[in-house]
Coordinates of N, CA, C and O in Angstrom, one line a residue:
M2 N 1.2 -1.7 -0.2 CA -0.2 0.7 0.3 C 1.2 1.8 0.2 O 1.4 1.5 0.5
E3 N 0.6 2.7 -0.7 CA 1.6 3.5 -1.2 C 1.4 4.5 0.0 O -0.4 4.1 0.9
A4 N 1.7 4.8 0.8 CA 1.7 6.1 1.8 C 0.1 7.2 1.9 O -0.6 7.6 2.5
P5 N -0.1 7.3 0.2 CA -1.1 8.4 0.1 C -3.1 7.2 0.9 O -3.4 6.9 1.3
E6 N -2.3 5.9 0.0 CA -3.5 5.1 0.7 C -3.2 5.1 1.6 O -4.4 4.1 1.6
S7 N -2.7 4.4 2.4 CA -2.1 4.5 3.8 C -3.1 5.2 4.7 O -3.8 5.1 5.5
V8 N -2.3 6.9 4.9 CA -3.1 7.9 5.7 C -5.0 7.4 5.0 O -5.2 8.0 5.4
A9 N -4.9 7.3 2.9 CA -6.1 6.8 3.5 C -7.2 6.1 4.5 O -8.5 6.7 5.4
A10 N -6.9 5.1 4.0 CA -7.2 4.1 4.7 C -7.8 4.7 7.0 O -8.1 4.3 7.0
I11 N -6.0 4.9 7.0 CA -6.3 5.6 8.6 C -7.1 6.3 8.6 O -7.7 6.1 10.0
T12 N -7.3 7.9 7.9 CA -8.5 8.6 7.5 C -10.1 7.8 7.8 O -10.4 7.9 8.9
T13 N -10.0 7.3 6.8 CA -11.4 6.6 6.3 C -11.7 5.8 8.7 O -12.2 6.2 8.3
S14 N -10.9 4.9 8.4 CA -11.1 4.4 10.0 C -11.2 5.2 11.5 O -11.9 4.6 11.6
L15 N -10.3 6.5 11.5 CA -10.7 7.2 12.6 C -11.8 8.2 11.8 O -12.8 7.7 13.2
A16 N -12.9 8.4 10.7 CA -14.1 9.1 10.9 C -15.2 8.1 11.2 O -15.6 8.2 11.5
E17 N -15.1 6.7 10.5 CA -15.7 5.7 10.1 C -16.2 5.2 12.2 O -17.0 5.5 12.8
E18 N -15.6 5.4 13.2 CA -14.8 4.5 14.6 C -15.8 6.5 14.9 O -16.6 6.0 15.7
R19 N -15.3 7.3 14.7 CA -16.3 8.7 15.1 C -18.2 8.5 14.9 O -19.0 8.6 15.8
I20 N -17.9 8.0 13.9 CA -19.6 7.8 12.8 C -20.6 6.8 14.2 O -21.4 7.2 14.8
E21 N -19.7 6.1 14.2 CA -20.2 4.7 14.8 C -20.1 5.0 16.7 O -21.7 4.9 16.9
L22 N -19.4 5.1 17.1 CA -20.0 5.6 18.8 C -21.1 7.1 18.7 O -21.8 6.5 19.5
I23 N -21.0 7.7 17.9 CA -21.4 8.5 17.7 C -23.6 8.2 17.6 O -25.0 8.3 18.2
R24 N -23.5 6.9 16.4 CA -24.9 6.3 15.9 C -24.8 5.4 17.9 O -25.9 6.1 17.7
Q25 N -24.0 4.1 17.9 CA -24.3 3.5 19.0 C -25.6 5.0 20.5 O -26.3 4.8 21.4
N26 N -24.1 5.9 20.5 CA -25.1 7.0 22.0 C -26.5 7.3 21.2 O -27.4 7.3 21.4
I27 N -27.1 7.9 20.2 CA -27.9 8.8 19.4 C -29.0 7.5 19.1 O -30.3 8.1 19.0
G28 N -28.2 6.0 18.6 CA -29.3 5.7 17.3 C -29.5 6.2 15.7 O -28.9 7.2 16.3
G29 N -29.6 6.2 15.4 CA -30.6 5.8 13.8 C -28.8 5.4 12.7 O -28.3 4.7 13.4
T30 N -29.5 5.1 11.4 CA -28.5 4.6 11.0 C -27.1 5.6 10.4 O -26.9 7.4 10.6
R31 N -26.4 5.3 10.1 CA -24.6 5.7 10.1 C -25.5 7.1 9.1 O -25.0 8.4 9.2
E32 N -25.8 6.9 7.8 CA -26.7 8.1 6.6 C -27.7 9.1 8.0 O -27.3 10.6 8.2
E33 N -28.1 8.4 8.8 CA -29.0 10.1 9.8 C -27.8 10.6 10.4 O -27.7 11.1 10.6
V34 N -27.4 10.4 11.3 CA -25.7 10.8 12.2 C -25.1 12.1 11.4 O -24.8 12.6 11.4
V35 N -24.6 11.1 9.5 CA -23.5 11.9 9.1 C -24.8 13.4 8.8 O -24.2 14.5 8.9
A36 N -25.9 12.9 8.4 CA -26.9 14.2 8.4 C -27.4 14.9 9.5 O -27.4 15.9 9.6
E37 N -27.3 14.4 10.2 CA -27.5 15.1 12.1 C -25.9 16.0 12.4 O -26.8 16.9 12.7
L38 N -25.6 15.6 11.4 CA -24.3 16.2 12.2 C -24.0 17.4 11.4 O -23.0 18.5 12.0
I39 N -23.7 17.3 10.1 CA -23.8 18.2 8.7 C -25.4 19.8 9.5 O -24.7 20.7 9.4
T40 N -26.3 19.0 10.2 CA -27.5 20.1 10.6 C -26.6 20.5 12.2 O -27.1 22.2 12.1
A41 N -26.0 20.1 12.3 CA -25.6 20.3 14.3 C -24.7 22.2 14.1 O -24.7 23.1 14.3
I42 N -23.4 21.6 12.2 CA -22.8 23.1 12.3 C -23.8 23.8 10.6 O -23.0 24.6 10.8
G43 N -24.6 23.6 11.2 CA -25.4 25.0 10.7 C -25.3 24.3 8.0 O -25.6 25.6 7.8
G44 N -25.0 23.3 8.4 CA -25.0 23.1 6.5 C -23.7 22.7 6.3 O -22.4 23.1 7.3
V45 N -22.9 22.1 5.4 CA -21.7 22.5 4.6 C -21.7 23.3 3.3 O -22.5 22.8 2.0
P46 N -21.5 24.6 3.1 CA -21.1 25.1 1.8 C -21.0 24.5 0.7 O -21.6 24.8 -0.5
L47 N -20.4 23.4 0.1 CA -20.3 22.5 -0.8 C -21.0 21.4 -0.9 O -21.3 21.3 -1.8
G48 N -21.7 21.0 0.3 CA -22.9 20.9 -0.2 C -23.1 19.1 0.3 O -24.1 18.5 -0.3
R49 N -21.8 19.1 0.7 CA -21.8 17.1 1.0 C -20.9 17.2 1.8 O -20.2 18.6 2.2
P50 N -20.9 15.8 2.7 CA -19.6 16.4 4.1 C -18.3 16.1 3.5 O -18.4 15.3 2.2
G51 N -17.4 15.8 3.7 CA -15.9 15.3 3.6 C -15.6 14.4 3.3 O -16.2 13.8 4.0
D52 N -15.3 13.4 1.9 CA -14.8 12.5 1.8 C -13.0 12.0 2.3 O -12.5 12.9 2.2
P53 N -12.5 10.9 3.6 CA -11.6 10.8 3.9 C -10.7 11.5 3.4 O -9.5 11.6 3.5
A54 N -10.8 10.9 2.0 CA -9.4 10.5 1.7 C -9.5 12.4 0.4 O -7.8 12.1 -0.1
E55 N -10.6 12.5 1.1 CA -9.9 14.3 0.6 C -9.0 14.8 1.1 O -7.9 15.3 1.2
V56 N -8.9 14.3 3.0 CA -8.1 14.6 3.7 C -6.8 14.5 4.1 O -5.5 14.3 3.8
A57 N -6.8 13.1 3.4 CA -5.8 12.0 2.9 C -5.0 12.2 2.5 O -3.7 12.3 2.4
S58 N -5.4 13.0 1.2 CA -4.4 13.4 0.2 C -4.0 14.2 0.7 O -2.5 15.1 -0.3
L59 N -4.0 15.8 1.0 CA -4.1 16.8 1.5 C -2.8 16.5 2.5 O -1.2 17.1 2.5
I60 N -2.9 15.5 3.3 CA -1.9 14.7 4.6 C -0.6 14.1 3.9 O 0.6 14.4 3.9
A61 N -0.8 13.2 2.9 CA 0.1 13.2 2.1 C 0.5 14.0 1.3 O 2.2 13.4 1.1
F62 N 0.4 14.7 0.0 CA 1.4 16.0 -0.1 C 1.8 17.1 1.2 O 3.4 16.5 0.9
L63 N 1.3 17.0 1.8 CA 2.4 18.3 3.0 C 3.2 16.9 3.5 O 4.4 17.4 4.0
A64 N 3.2 15.7 3.2 CA 4.4 14.7 4.6 C 5.5 14.7 3.2 O 6.7 14.0 3.1
S65 N 5.5 15.1 1.6 CA 5.7 14.3 0.8 C 6.8 15.7 0.4 O 6.6 17.0 0.4
D66 N 7.9 15.8 -0.8 CA 9.0 16.7 -1.3 C 8.2 17.3 -1.6 O 8.9 18.4 -1.9
A67 N 7.2 17.6 -2.3 CA 6.8 18.6 -3.1 C 5.8 20.1 -1.9 O 6.4 21.0 -2.4
A68 N 5.9 19.5 -0.9 CA 5.5 19.9 0.3 C 6.8 20.8 0.9 O 6.6 21.6 2.3
S69 N 8.0 20.2 0.7 CA 9.7 21.0 1.4 C 9.2 22.7 2.1 O 10.1 23.3 2.5
Y70 N 8.9 23.2 1.4 CA 9.0 24.8 1.3 C 7.8 25.3 2.2 O 7.6 27.0 2.7
I71 N 7.0 24.2 2.5 CA 5.9 24.8 3.6 C 5.5 24.9 4.6 O 6.3 23.7 5.4
T72 N 6.0 25.6 5.3 CA 6.0 26.1 7.2 C 5.1 26.6 7.7 O 4.9 27.6 7.5
G73 N 4.5 26.5 8.8 CA 3.7 27.3 9.7 C 2.8 27.9 9.0 O 2.4 28.4 9.2
T74 N 1.3 26.7 8.7 CA 0.7 27.2 8.0 C -0.7 26.7 8.5 O -0.7 25.0 9.0
E75 N -1.4 27.3 8.6 CA -3.3 26.3 8.9 C -3.2 26.8 7.0 O -3.8 26.7 6.4
I76 N -4.6 25.0 7.4 CA -4.9 24.8 5.7 C -6.1 23.9 6.3 O -5.8 23.0 7.3
V77 N -7.2 24.9 6.2 CA -8.8 24.6 7.3 C -9.6 23.8 6.0 O -9.6 23.4 4.9
I78 N -9.8 21.9 6.2 CA -10.8 21.5 4.9 C -12.1 20.9 5.2 O -12.3 20.7 6.7
D79 N -12.7 22.3 5.3 CA -14.0 21.5 5.6 C -15.1 22.4 5.0 O -16.3 22.7 5.4
G80 N -15.1 22.3 4.0 CA -16.6 22.6 3.2 C -16.5 24.1 2.8 O -17.9 24.4 2.2
G81 N -15.8 24.8 3.0 CA -16.7 26.1 3.1 C -17.3 26.6 4.7 O -17.4 27.7 4.7
N82 N -17.2 26.2 5.3 CA -17.9 26.2 6.9 C -17.4 27.4 7.7 O -17.7 28.0 8.5
L83 N -15.4 27.4 7.6 CA -15.2 28.6 8.5 C -15.7 29.6 7.8 O -16.2 30.3 9.1
Q84 N -15.9 29.5 6.8 CA -16.4 31.1 5.6 C -17.8 31.6 7.1 O -18.0 32.6 7.6
T85 N -17.7 30.9 7.5 CA -19.8 30.7 7.8 C -20.2 30.9 8.6 O -20.7 30.5 9.9
L86 N -19.2 30.8 9.5 CA -19.3 30.2 11.4 C -19.1 32.0 12.4 O -18.2 32.8 11.5

């Protein structure tokens, strides 16, 4: 497994674990939990939840030589929510 795929697998696993934990506490289906989370934050301007692979792609890039000149920055991956808060 290549590094980007490994990061995607770990990111996906963590996201799914969190969703399952919430689902166990409040009940409902996975889809209902995701919809409730999106509603709780006021929606997502891009109109959909982020995919763990999208986050993993950024992590893989930042860990690569291509990002060697990037230092001391914050990168927000939130589908545009920061602007609406």
